Amino acid sequence: MPGQFLATVEKNESLGPAICRLTILAPEIAAAGQPGQFVMLRSGRGLDPLLSRPFSLHQTFPHGRIQVLFKVLGEGTRKLAALGAGEPLGIVGPLGRGFDLAAPRAGARLGLIGGGMGVAPLFFLAREIQRRLPEFGLDVLLGARAKQELEQLLIDFGPLKIEPRVATDDGSLGHHGLVPELIEKEWGKDGKLRQVFCCGPWPMMAAVAQRCRERDWSCQVSLETMMACGFSACLGCAVAGSGQRERYFHVCKDGPVFNAADISWE
Amino acid sequence: MTVETDVDLQVEIAGCTFRNPVMTASGTFGYGREFEDFVNVSRLGAVVVKGVSLLPRAGNPPPRVVETPCGMLNAIGLENVGVEAFLHEKLPWLVELGATVVVNILGNTVDEYAQLARRLDGIEGVTALEVNISCPNVKEGGVAFGTDPLMASAVTAAVRRASKLPLIIKLSPNVTDIQLMARSVAESGADAVSLINTLLGMAIDLAGRRPRLANVVGGLSGPAIKPVALRMVWQAAQAVKIPVIGIGGIMTAEDALEFIVAGAHAVQVGTANFVNPGATEEIVEGIAAYLAKQGLKSINQLRNTLIT
Ligand SMILES: Cc1cc2nc3c(=O)[nH]c(=O)nc-3n(C[C@H](O)[C@H](O)[C@H](O)COP(=O)(O)OP(=O)(O)OC[C@H]3O[C@@H](n4cnc5c(N)ncnc54)[C@H](O)[C@@H]3O)c2cc1C
Ligand SMILES: Cc1cc2nc3c(=O)[nH]c(=O)nc-3n(C[C@H](O)[C@H](O)[C@H](O)COP(=O)(O)O)c2cc1C
Ligand code: FES
């Protein structure tokens, strides 16, 4: 069940260019949070910026800690980046519907694809898949603009004994190009059926969704939209569904994780 | 949540007694249930639900919200489940909980408003109607009803004939003379007025030279609009004898109390619910604490006490 809490910042680390990892003491959320769920964060008591900002759960830990991984873009994330240990932080969560791990197809390998800050929820997901579905093989593909954005994450994946395949826009690490291109390169030939979990920028997810459709792989995507509330009160976070009838989903409540086939990708 | 003091928070509006003067603003509190993890909705003065129309509406394409300094713009486009789904799927939960429910209605034509009022008349658990003649986000009617005194009066009269329920007419701030609007609906049968709805605004993404909202324009709400709202509530309270309900940028008990001093019988809390989902209950507590501290027995002693 979601709730509203006044949490405490335990640690705020800088992980490369404008990327921060915030460790927060929030026991209720740590206990209940699932991979793919998110929290609304708000620093300080000022009125500008006014709204809370949504962030995926990057990790939860025993002993009541959670982590979020974020990129500094505007005023909201700048304020979060400036928080020091011991400072209070408004938090609402855990919110939304996370990744569905209920029924992977028999004989499938599970494939995770992350781009940009979309890598944030995938680490938690990978850990949970290993814990709950140890019999399934797991491959991870990650994309970023440049090497520095990925270095810390690759280190984090180490203990999970997962070696992600990497694509960078500038070629500074791994494949020189876009991460959906790695699907052919890495998963094209082994004949194993994939069940894909994806999070990243919209064009990347659209490309991944299409490649999965062509191969008849199931594909779950975690979407981002502008959000005012995060818990289905404002109706602001609409995204168009597929199918004839005009209909919108609400990303905060119906998602953020959707079946790619349910979304209109135009 | 138990600052039980012996101050009297009850207010009377249109013959109904509300347990306290703090209501939720339509469109910012869903149908109540969205807040079940955050607020005891039966402790609020009233839950004013998301505006309902005769038929369900899908709303506008995204992006629908954008933040602006100390506020936000929205162009939701009055997405709602429609009156029948509201009555069958949403209202029973509120009634069961003992919440006081005010139903906000909207239509594209005068006749649609009347049909809605008739449909809701006599339904158990509906305490009053709030008639939204002021939404900036719908193409047909919406703005015209709220900005033209003759149209506003026509809607009010039609709804009055169609229903015995207490009528709150929700006014648009997008007018030059709010007193004229308040008077015309009061003379046409309104039992109360509520104001303000959102102010028409827009935001531009300079890098792309594009509007930030798909609808181009939207409604501005939040602390940024509070000074405008206070001024209009004060002016309306001087123009009409019927109760005035103040809305606009209320985040705290102090904000709410300013509206009451300016002449409001009650207030509605909107955008604050997104930022602090527990805001409404905190405001009720804060008002009680303030009255106790001031040695006032009743909220009614504070109303309209502005010294000018
Ligand atoms: C469910 C969900 C989970 C998210 N998880 C993460 C995460 O784990 N890590 C992370 O770094 N980011 C995440 N985001 C995006 C994050 O919420 C935005 O980056 C943040 O709100 C920007 O706030 P700001 O005040 O710094 O920027 P603003 O000043 O509000 O905006 C600066 C720029 O950021 C972009 N932006 C603003 N809001 C969003 C948004 N909601 N989504 C995408 N871009 C936006 C806009 O292009 C804008 O021009 C998530 C978003 C959603 C909806
Ligand atoms: C997202 C959103 C949706 C709204 N929907 C409605 C609505 O359906 N009917 C209505 O009368 N007002 C609607 N409003 C207006 C609010 O009820 C209120 O009048 C306005 O937001 C000003 O108050 P605030 O500054 O406290 O938010 C909406 C406002 C917002 C922000
Ligand atoms: S963010 Fe408010 S409804 Fe989804």
XYZ file of C-alpha atoms and ligand atoms in Angstrom:
662
model
C 0.000 0.000 0.000
C 1.360 3.417 -0.874
C 1.790 6.057 1.775
C 3.197 9.517 2.335
C 6.328 9.739 4.471
C 8.929 12.164 5.624
C 12.083 10.213 4.840
C 15.741 10.939 5.547
C 18.599 11.110 3.100
C 21.304 8.722 4.146
C 23.797 9.183 1.355
C 24.030 11.159 -1.862
C 26.682 10.038 -4.320
C 27.735 11.504 -7.617
C 28.187 8.778 -10.230
C 29.609 10.459 -13.256
C 28.370 13.418 -15.272
C 25.208 14.809 -13.615
C 24.181 11.361 -12.397
C 23.334 10.929 -8.719
C 22.491 7.998 -6.524
C 20.413 8.819 -3.497
C 20.118 6.400 -0.586
C 17.017 7.110 1.465
C 15.819 5.748 4.776
C 12.179 4.883 4.048
C 11.317 1.549 5.719
C 7.711 1.200 4.540
C 8.725 1.685 0.934
C 11.758 -0.565 1.219
C 9.546 -3.314 2.592
C 6.796 -3.045 -0.015
C 8.504 -1.811 -3.196
C 8.634 -4.025 -6.277
C 10.826 -3.705 -9.390
C 9.302 -1.212 -11.830
C 7.450 0.695 -9.137
C 8.315 4.321 -8.477
C 8.229 7.016 -5.804
C 7.390 10.731 -5.909
C 10.176 12.803 -4.316
C 10.148 16.369 -3.127
C 13.011 18.219 -1.542
C 12.587 21.202 0.736
C 9.451 23.068 1.654
C 9.537 25.787 -0.974
C 6.789 26.204 -3.556
C 9.098 26.312 -6.565
C 9.332 23.736 -7.955
C 5.916 22.846 -6.661
C 5.308 19.301 -7.799
C 7.052 16.140 -6.687
C 9.150 14.263 -9.236
C 8.773 10.584 -10.157
C 11.742 8.192 -9.885
C 11.949 4.448 -10.300
C 13.111 2.302 -7.424
C 16.701 1.500 -8.302
C 17.132 -0.814 -5.347
C 15.585 -1.666 -2.038
C 17.606 -3.011 0.848
C 16.824 -4.784 4.072
C 17.009 -2.397 7.035
C 14.679 0.108 5.392
C 16.800 1.712 2.697
C 15.921 2.439 -0.897
C 17.994 3.923 -3.701
C 17.086 6.038 -6.685
C 19.417 6.754 -9.563
C 18.771 9.965 -11.434
C 20.069 12.450 -13.923
C 20.109 16.172 -13.171
C 17.920 17.878 -15.771
C 16.173 20.853 -14.220
C 15.383 22.553 -10.925
C 13.734 19.548 -9.273
C 16.632 17.183 -9.814
C 19.132 19.964 -9.012
C 17.522 20.313 -5.583
C 17.653 16.572 -5.039
C 21.292 16.501 -6.115
C 22.086 19.147 -3.501
C 20.629 17.166 -0.588
C 23.068 16.069 2.083
C 23.039 13.157 4.498
C 20.509 13.591 7.304
C 18.268 15.988 5.405
C 14.508 15.351 5.238
C 12.837 14.380 2.011
C 9.130 14.133 1.202
C 8.266 10.833 -0.403
C 5.095 9.129 -1.614
C 5.135 5.498 -2.627
C 5.582 2.807 -3.635
C 3.436 3.673 -6.635
C 2.284 2.058 -9.855
C 2.379 -1.427 -11.262
C 5.834 -2.875 -11.664
C 7.183 -5.590 -13.940
C 5.119 -8.731 -14.148
C 7.238 -11.741 -13.258
C 4.291 -14.033 -12.819
C 4.507 -16.322 -15.814
C 7.591 -16.360 -18.019
C 7.112 -18.717 -20.945
C 8.675 -22.112 -20.465
C 12.065 -22.344 -22.126
C 12.396 -18.582 -22.462
C 15.496 -16.568 -21.671
C 14.678 -13.267 -20.050
C 16.142 -10.184 -21.700
C 16.560 -6.778 -20.085
C 17.155 -3.688 -22.235
C 17.884 -0.277 -20.756
C 18.777 3.050 -22.320
C 19.843 6.298 -20.652
C 18.303 6.592 -17.198
C 16.062 3.669 -18.137
C 18.784 1.496 -16.670
C 17.665 2.663 -13.208
C 14.802 0.170 -12.600
C 16.510 -2.719 -14.405
C 19.091 -3.393 -11.739
C 16.399 -4.054 -9.128
C 14.573 -6.173 -11.707
C 17.647 -8.262 -12.466
C 18.167 -8.933 -8.773
C 14.560 -9.981 -8.281
C 14.592 -12.225 -11.347
C 17.646 -14.026 -9.994
C 15.961 -14.448 -6.630
C 12.521 -15.474 -7.806
C 13.201 -17.168 -11.131
C 16.656 -18.716 -10.766
C 15.901 -21.328 -13.397
C 15.608 -18.740 -16.167
C 18.588 -17.444 -18.118
C 19.053 -13.698 -18.045
C 20.744 -11.350 -20.555
C 21.166 -7.613 -20.162
C 21.674 -5.009 -22.905
C 22.469 -1.420 -21.909
C 22.728 1.713 -24.006
C 24.141 5.135 -23.162
C 25.580 8.196 -24.805
C 29.085 7.499 -23.562
C 31.163 5.163 -21.454
C 31.143 7.290 -18.277
C 27.372 7.003 -17.939
C 27.602 3.230 -17.621
C 30.768 2.552 -15.682
C 29.272 2.469 -12.191
C 26.342 0.356 -13.305
C 28.560 -2.230 -14.864
C 30.393 -2.468 -11.566
C 27.049 -2.865 -9.765
C 26.056 -5.763 -12.015
C 29.317 -7.554 -11.129
C 28.105 -9.253 -7.933
C 25.028 -10.549 -9.824
C 27.430 -12.358 -12.170
C 25.799 -10.635 -15.107
C 27.928 -9.130 -17.827
C 25.752 -6.672 -19.704
C 26.294 -6.130 -23.439
C 26.751 -2.449 -24.080
C 26.098 0.053 -26.865
C 27.232 3.687 -26.816
C 26.288 6.511 -29.164
C 29.914 7.641 -29.419
C 31.464 4.190 -29.530
C 33.480 4.759 -26.372
C 32.358 1.378 -25.023
C 30.929 -1.749 -26.644
C 28.849 -1.547 -29.805
C 29.019 1.818 -31.591
C 25.344 2.590 -32.136
C 21.921 2.140 -30.623
C 20.994 -0.497 -28.110
C 18.069 -2.043 -30.101
C 20.661 -2.979 -32.738
C 22.228 -5.297 -30.186
C 19.134 -7.477 -30.303
C 20.233 -8.922 -33.659
C 23.853 -9.029 -32.701
C 23.476 -10.672 -29.306
C 20.166 -12.506 -29.374
C 19.656 -13.049 -33.087
C 20.968 -16.529 -33.570
C 20.721 -18.700 -30.488
C 17.088 -19.617 -31.167
C 16.095 -19.111 -27.512
C 12.709 -17.494 -27.047
C 13.046 -14.160 -25.249
C 10.790 -12.428 -22.835
C 11.901 -8.817 -22.869
C 11.748 -6.088 -20.210
C 12.636 -2.626 -21.440
C 13.045 0.903 -20.077
C 14.495 3.931 -21.814
C 13.699 6.836 -24.124
C 10.507 6.541 -26.164
C 12.139 6.001 -29.627
C 14.315 3.264 -28.196
C 11.362 1.482 -26.599
C 9.359 1.832 -29.811
C 12.206 0.162 -31.737
C 12.527 -2.612 -29.168
C 8.761 -3.154 -29.129
C 8.753 -3.527 -32.904
C 11.652 -6.000 -32.958
C 9.944 -8.066 -30.269
C 6.669 -8.032 -32.182
C 8.422 -9.299 -35.319
C 9.876 -12.194 -33.334
C 6.727 -12.902 -31.340
C 8.587 -12.221 -28.086
C 6.598 -10.780 -25.238
C 7.781 -7.330 -24.233
C 7.124 -5.252 -21.146
C 8.029 -1.559 -21.244
C 8.291 0.993 -18.451
C 6.969 4.351 -19.700
C 7.669 7.938 -18.674
C 5.191 10.788 -18.901
C 4.753 14.130 -17.212
C 3.157 13.497 -13.840
C 1.626 15.911 -11.364
C 0.504 13.501 -8.632
C 1.661 9.921 -9.268
C -1.458 8.262 -7.835
C -4.219 8.814 -10.409
C -5.728 12.008 -9.033
C -4.761 14.510 -11.741
C -5.265 12.387 -14.892
C -2.268 14.200 -16.341
C -0.108 11.192 -17.215
C -2.135 9.952 -20.172
C -0.665 7.777 -22.893
C -2.572 6.485 -25.907
C -3.443 2.811 -25.997
C -3.385 0.680 -29.139
C -6.567 -0.544 -30.777
C -9.387 1.186 -32.613
C -11.183 2.820 -29.749
C -9.670 6.090 -28.624
C -8.486 5.437 -25.117
C -5.821 6.640 -22.775
C -3.990 4.789 -20.067
C -2.725 6.544 -16.960
C 0.928 5.766 -16.607
C 1.020 6.223 -12.829
C -1.770 3.735 -12.126
C -2.145 1.435 -15.137
C 1.666 1.411 -15.443
C 4.404 2.567 -15.539
C 5.029 -0.962 -16.840
C 2.855 -1.987 -19.772
C 2.680 -4.777 -22.245
C 4.250 -3.165 -25.348
C 1.409 -4.481 -27.507
C -1.107 -2.377 -25.557
C 0.583 0.952 -26.382
C 0.164 3.088 -29.486
C 3.765 3.740 -30.575
C 3.193 6.394 -33.289
C -5.017 13.307 13.304
C -6.752 14.218 16.529
C -6.524 17.827 17.528
C -10.066 17.613 18.891
C -10.723 21.063 20.203
C -14.080 22.451 21.274
C -14.185 24.961 18.429
C -17.121 24.731 16.074
C -16.000 24.226 12.499
C -19.456 23.649 11.020
C -20.621 25.886 8.219
C -24.017 26.205 6.611
C -24.290 26.581 2.859
C -27.534 26.445 0.917
C -29.385 24.826 3.794
C -26.784 22.060 4.204
C -24.536 21.720 7.188
C -20.929 20.820 6.367
C -18.788 19.438 9.191
C -16.008 21.877 8.410
C -15.189 24.432 5.730
C -12.558 22.352 3.892
C -13.630 20.724 0.649
C -11.666 19.144 -2.168
C -11.554 20.999 -5.493
C -13.065 19.125 -8.401
C -10.568 17.348 -10.630
C -7.855 17.243 -8.003
C -9.239 14.510 -5.746
C -10.515 11.972 -8.245
C -13.662 10.322 -6.962
C -12.245 10.218 -3.444
C -10.991 6.666 -3.417
C -7.706 7.726 -5.021
C -6.895 9.234 -1.605
C -7.907 6.354 0.640
C -4.287 5.683 1.605
C -3.674 9.320 2.528
C -6.813 10.948 3.940
C -9.859 10.004 5.980
C -12.277 11.461 3.452
C -15.222 11.285 5.820
C -13.551 13.953 7.966
C -13.569 16.547 5.214
C -16.206 19.232 4.828
C -17.066 17.709 1.484
C -15.590 15.746 -1.365
C -16.267 17.612 -4.587
C -15.727 14.912 -7.191
C -14.120 15.107 -10.621
C -16.555 16.764 -13.028
C -19.031 14.318 -14.566
C -20.715 14.627 -17.953
C -23.631 12.669 -19.420
C -21.345 10.388 -21.428
C -17.789 9.315 -20.558
C -15.024 11.495 -22.004
C -11.497 10.385 -22.929
C -9.946 13.819 -22.444
C -7.202 15.591 -24.401
C -4.048 14.073 -25.922
C -0.796 14.265 -23.910
C 1.164 16.113 -22.730
C -1.616 17.341 -20.473
C 0.275 18.877 -17.573
C 3.314 21.080 -17.222
C 4.819 22.811 -14.242
C 5.208 26.595 -14.190
C 6.662 28.817 -11.456
C 4.744 28.014 -8.234
C 1.980 26.418 -10.221
C 0.961 24.116 -13.011
C -0.937 24.221 -16.264
C -3.328 21.439 -17.151
C -5.344 20.534 -20.207
C -6.911 17.283 -19.034
C -9.993 17.978 -21.113
C -12.472 16.829 -18.466
C -11.733 13.140 -18.803
C -14.382 11.365 -16.733
C -16.328 8.123 -16.451
C -19.737 9.644 -17.224
C -22.686 10.054 -14.882
C -23.956 6.452 -14.950
C -20.571 4.912 -14.109
C -20.147 7.577 -11.453
C -23.427 6.629 -9.794
C -22.848 2.887 -9.987
C -19.097 2.537 -9.502
C -17.833 5.614 -7.671
C -20.560 7.091 -5.471
C -21.357 3.971 -3.358
C -17.853 3.877 -1.871
C -18.097 7.514 -0.770
C -21.580 7.015 0.683
C -20.512 3.919 2.576
C -17.690 5.881 4.134
C -20.032 8.622 5.265
C -18.415 11.305 3.123
C -20.360 14.421 2.189
C -20.460 14.409 -1.600
C -20.837 17.376 -3.926
C -21.124 16.393 -7.578
C -19.459 18.683 -10.092
C -21.252 18.624 -13.465
C -20.435 19.867 -16.946
C -22.188 19.861 -20.269
C -21.777 21.063 -23.828
C -25.251 22.598 -23.973
C -27.720 24.128 -21.530
C -29.888 21.075 -21.994
C -27.071 18.699 -21.071
C -26.595 20.551 -17.783
C -30.315 20.241 -17.099
C -30.349 16.517 -17.919
C -27.446 15.911 -15.539
C -29.131 17.881 -12.777
C -32.318 15.878 -13.248
C -30.414 12.580 -13.186
C -28.717 13.466 -9.909
C -31.796 14.908 -8.214
C -32.986 12.797 -5.295
C -30.019 10.389 -5.374
C -29.102 9.288 -1.883
C -25.685 10.528 -0.896
C -25.563 13.517 -3.225
C -25.570 16.592 -1.002
C -25.276 19.347 -3.599
C -24.380 20.079 -7.192
C -21.468 22.217 -8.269
C -22.023 23.438 -11.787
C -18.811 23.946 -13.728
C -19.486 26.696 -16.255
C -15.860 27.614 -16.387
C -13.583 24.939 -17.740
C -11.034 26.373 -20.156
C -10.186 23.003 -21.691
C -13.239 22.082 -23.694
C -14.001 23.389 -27.134
C -17.777 23.537 -26.982
C -19.561 25.810 -24.571
C -17.224 25.587 -21.596
C -15.669 29.012 -21.577
C -18.627 30.793 -23.147
C -20.960 29.677 -20.345
C -18.613 31.045 -17.746
C -17.673 34.310 -19.399
C -21.012 35.550 -20.737
C -23.402 36.653 -17.959
C -26.481 35.794 -20.041
C -25.265 32.275 -20.794
C -24.225 31.765 -17.152
C -27.652 32.835 -16.072
C -29.343 30.551 -18.629
C -27.423 27.506 -17.374
C -28.176 28.376 -13.760
C -31.888 28.803 -14.413
C -32.113 25.540 -16.359
C -30.322 23.565 -13.649
C -32.493 25.233 -11.007
C -35.658 24.069 -12.760
C -34.291 20.546 -13.195
C -33.260 19.851 -9.604
C -34.135 20.561 -6.010
C -30.539 20.004 -4.923
C -28.569 22.930 -3.529
C -26.748 24.584 -6.431
C -23.217 25.891 -6.307
C -22.218 27.665 -9.508
C -18.468 27.540 -10.160
C -17.263 30.741 -11.731
C -14.489 31.392 -14.209
C -11.769 33.917 -13.390
C -11.305 34.624 -17.087
C -13.644 37.635 -16.992
C -13.192 41.344 -16.424
C -16.028 41.786 -13.935
C -16.458 38.909 -11.484
C -19.142 40.795 -9.527
C -21.359 40.931 -12.599
C -21.018 37.168 -13.078
C -21.699 36.423 -9.408
C -24.807 38.625 -9.428
C -26.231 37.103 -12.602
C -26.045 33.553 -11.299
C -27.305 34.580 -7.860
C -30.338 36.213 -9.465
C -30.975 33.106 -11.580
C -31.268 30.752 -8.636
C -27.764 29.811 -7.467
C -27.568 28.925 -3.769
C -23.842 29.591 -3.619
C -20.911 30.406 -5.876
C -17.471 28.843 -5.873
C -14.410 30.493 -7.387
C -11.951 30.474 -8.965
C -11.526 27.851 -11.622
C -8.166 27.838 -13.420
C -6.796 30.861 -15.263
C -6.233 30.397 -18.964
C -2.506 30.207 -19.641
C 0.199 28.704 -21.806
C 3.820 27.574 -21.702
C 6.371 27.356 -24.488
C 9.335 25.071 -24.976
C 11.780 27.547 -26.482
C 14.239 24.931 -27.744
C 11.570 23.338 -29.907
C 9.485 26.535 -30.345
C 6.477 24.462 -29.461
C 3.708 24.769 -26.895
C 4.355 22.506 -23.918
C 0.747 21.295 -23.848
C -0.701 19.365 -26.782
C -3.816 21.526 -26.393
C -1.573 24.662 -26.660
C -3.436 26.444 -23.832
C -4.431 25.142 -20.417
C -5.616 26.099 -16.959
C -3.200 27.589 -14.434
C -3.575 26.523 -10.807
C -1.577 26.406 -7.597
C 0.023 29.033 -5.337
C 0.767 31.243 -8.353
C -2.947 32.099 -8.659
C -3.738 32.705 -4.985
C -3.583 36.530 -5.084
C -5.980 36.617 -8.039
C -8.307 34.146 -6.345
C -8.330 36.061 -3.058
C -9.154 39.309 -4.818
C -12.013 37.722 -6.781
C -13.442 35.932 -3.740
C -13.386 39.183 -1.771
C -15.103 41.055 -4.623
C -17.726 38.337 -5.104
C -18.485 38.180 -1.382
C -19.268 41.883 -1.476
C -21.473 41.587 -4.544
C -23.838 38.790 -3.478
C -25.652 37.630 -0.336
C -25.350 33.906 -1.114
C -22.346 32.026 0.317
C -19.041 32.141 -1.502
C -16.623 29.203 -1.595
C -12.994 30.219 -2.118
C -10.641 28.242 -4.363
C -7.167 28.929 -5.703
C -3.684 28.106 -4.533
C -4.608 27.012 -1.028
C -1.720 24.942 0.370
C -1.986 25.515 4.125
C -4.450 26.383 6.878
C -3.191 29.983 6.770
C -4.067 30.224 3.076
C -7.548 28.858 3.809
C -8.053 31.292 6.683
C -7.179 34.248 4.453
C -10.049 33.280 2.143
C -12.437 33.050 5.092
C -11.361 36.466 6.341
C -11.961 37.752 2.806
C -15.585 36.569 3.033
C -15.629 32.881 2.047
C -17.916 30.447 3.893
C -15.737 27.530 2.869
C -12.714 26.721 0.767
C -11.662 24.077 -1.701
C -8.174 22.625 -1.880
C -6.949 21.702 -5.368
C -3.400 21.403 -6.656
C -2.115 21.024 -3.075
C -3.548 17.477 -3.096
C -1.011 16.456 -5.739
C 1.943 17.851 -3.813
C 0.823 16.744 -0.374
C -1.902 14.116 -0.562
C -2.659 14.683 3.124
C -3.149 18.438 2.659
C -6.905 18.611 3.235
C -6.884 16.932 6.639
C -3.872 18.986 7.704
C -5.759 22.137 6.769
C -8.792 21.119 8.855
C -6.487 20.550 11.828
C -4.677 23.814 11.234
C -7.895 25.818 11.112
C -9.097 24.284 14.380
C -5.774 25.020 16.018
C -5.798 28.621 14.799
C -9.311 29.277 16.087
C -8.464 27.789 19.453
C -5.355 29.908 19.691
C -7.290 33.052 18.800
C -9.914 32.207 21.421
C -12.653 31.972 18.788
C -15.546 29.552 19.400
C -16.702 29.217 15.802
C -15.327 29.546 12.322
C -18.278 31.818 11.568
C -16.777 34.484 13.806
C -13.847 34.824 11.451
C -15.729 35.132 8.184
C -15.675 38.470 6.444
C -13.561 40.162 9.106
C -11.143 41.832 6.734
C -10.234 45.307 7.944
C -9.881 47.670 4.996
C 7.562 6.595 -13.660
C 8.787 7.444 -13.870
C 10.009 7.000 -13.407
C 11.163 7.770 -13.594
N 12.335 7.285 -13.120
C 13.462 8.011 -13.275
C 14.714 7.539 -12.767
O 14.795 6.471 -12.168
N 15.809 8.305 -12.957
C 15.751 9.512 -13.619
O 16.786 10.160 -13.774
N 14.583 9.971 -14.113
C 13.434 9.277 -13.950
N 12.245 9.772 -14.442
C 12.235 11.092 -15.080
C 12.263 12.176 -14.006
O 11.042 12.186 -13.324
C 12.532 13.572 -14.619
O 13.815 13.587 -15.145
C 12.413 14.663 -13.600
O 11.063 14.822 -13.267
C 12.934 15.993 -14.106
O 12.682 16.967 -13.119
P 13.452 18.355 -13.084
O 12.744 19.254 -12.149
O 14.891 18.161 -12.843
O 13.322 18.850 -14.560
P 12.296 19.904 -15.115
O 12.797 21.253 -14.840
O 10.924 19.554 -14.690
O 12.439 19.577 -16.639
C 13.702 19.612 -17.302
C 13.590 18.763 -18.534
O 13.439 17.410 -18.109
C 12.504 16.730 -18.905
N 11.498 16.112 -18.034
C 10.754 16.706 -17.070
N 9.918 15.845 -16.483
C 10.114 14.671 -17.096
C 9.538 13.404 -16.955
N 8.556 13.142 -16.062
N 9.983 12.415 -17.737
C 10.969 12.651 -18.635
N 11.543 13.834 -18.811
C 11.123 14.836 -18.075
C 11.864 17.720 -19.801
O 12.335 17.492 -21.108
C 12.329 19.058 -19.336
O 12.622 19.918 -20.396
C 11.090 9.021 -14.277
C 9.851 9.466 -14.745
C 8.717 8.691 -14.565
C 7.404 9.185 -15.073
C -5.693 18.692 -13.026
C -6.884 19.548 -12.729
C -8.156 19.124 -13.114
C -9.281 19.909 -12.843
N -10.534 19.462 -13.210
C -11.635 20.197 -12.879
C -12.975 19.716 -13.139
O -13.173 18.596 -13.646
N -14.021 20.510 -12.817
C -13.851 21.735 -12.232
O -14.831 22.416 -11.951
N -12.603 22.205 -11.949
C -11.500 21.462 -12.252
N -10.244 21.938 -11.927
C -10.095 23.246 -11.267
C -9.937 23.082 -9.750
O -11.096 22.524 -9.174
C -9.655 24.449 -9.071
O -10.729 25.318 -9.347
C -8.360 25.084 -9.557
O -7.363 24.106 -9.724
C -7.835 26.186 -8.636
O -7.515 25.701 -7.355
P -6.015 25.294 -6.888
O -5.123 26.431 -7.230
O -6.136 25.007 -5.432
O -5.677 24.068 -7.680
C -9.113 21.159 -12.202
C -7.834 21.563 -11.812
C -6.723 20.779 -12.055
C -5.372 21.258 -11.615
S 0.258 11.477 -12.450
Fe -1.612 12.212 -11.764
S -2.968 10.771 -12.619
Fe -1.063 9.938 -13.126
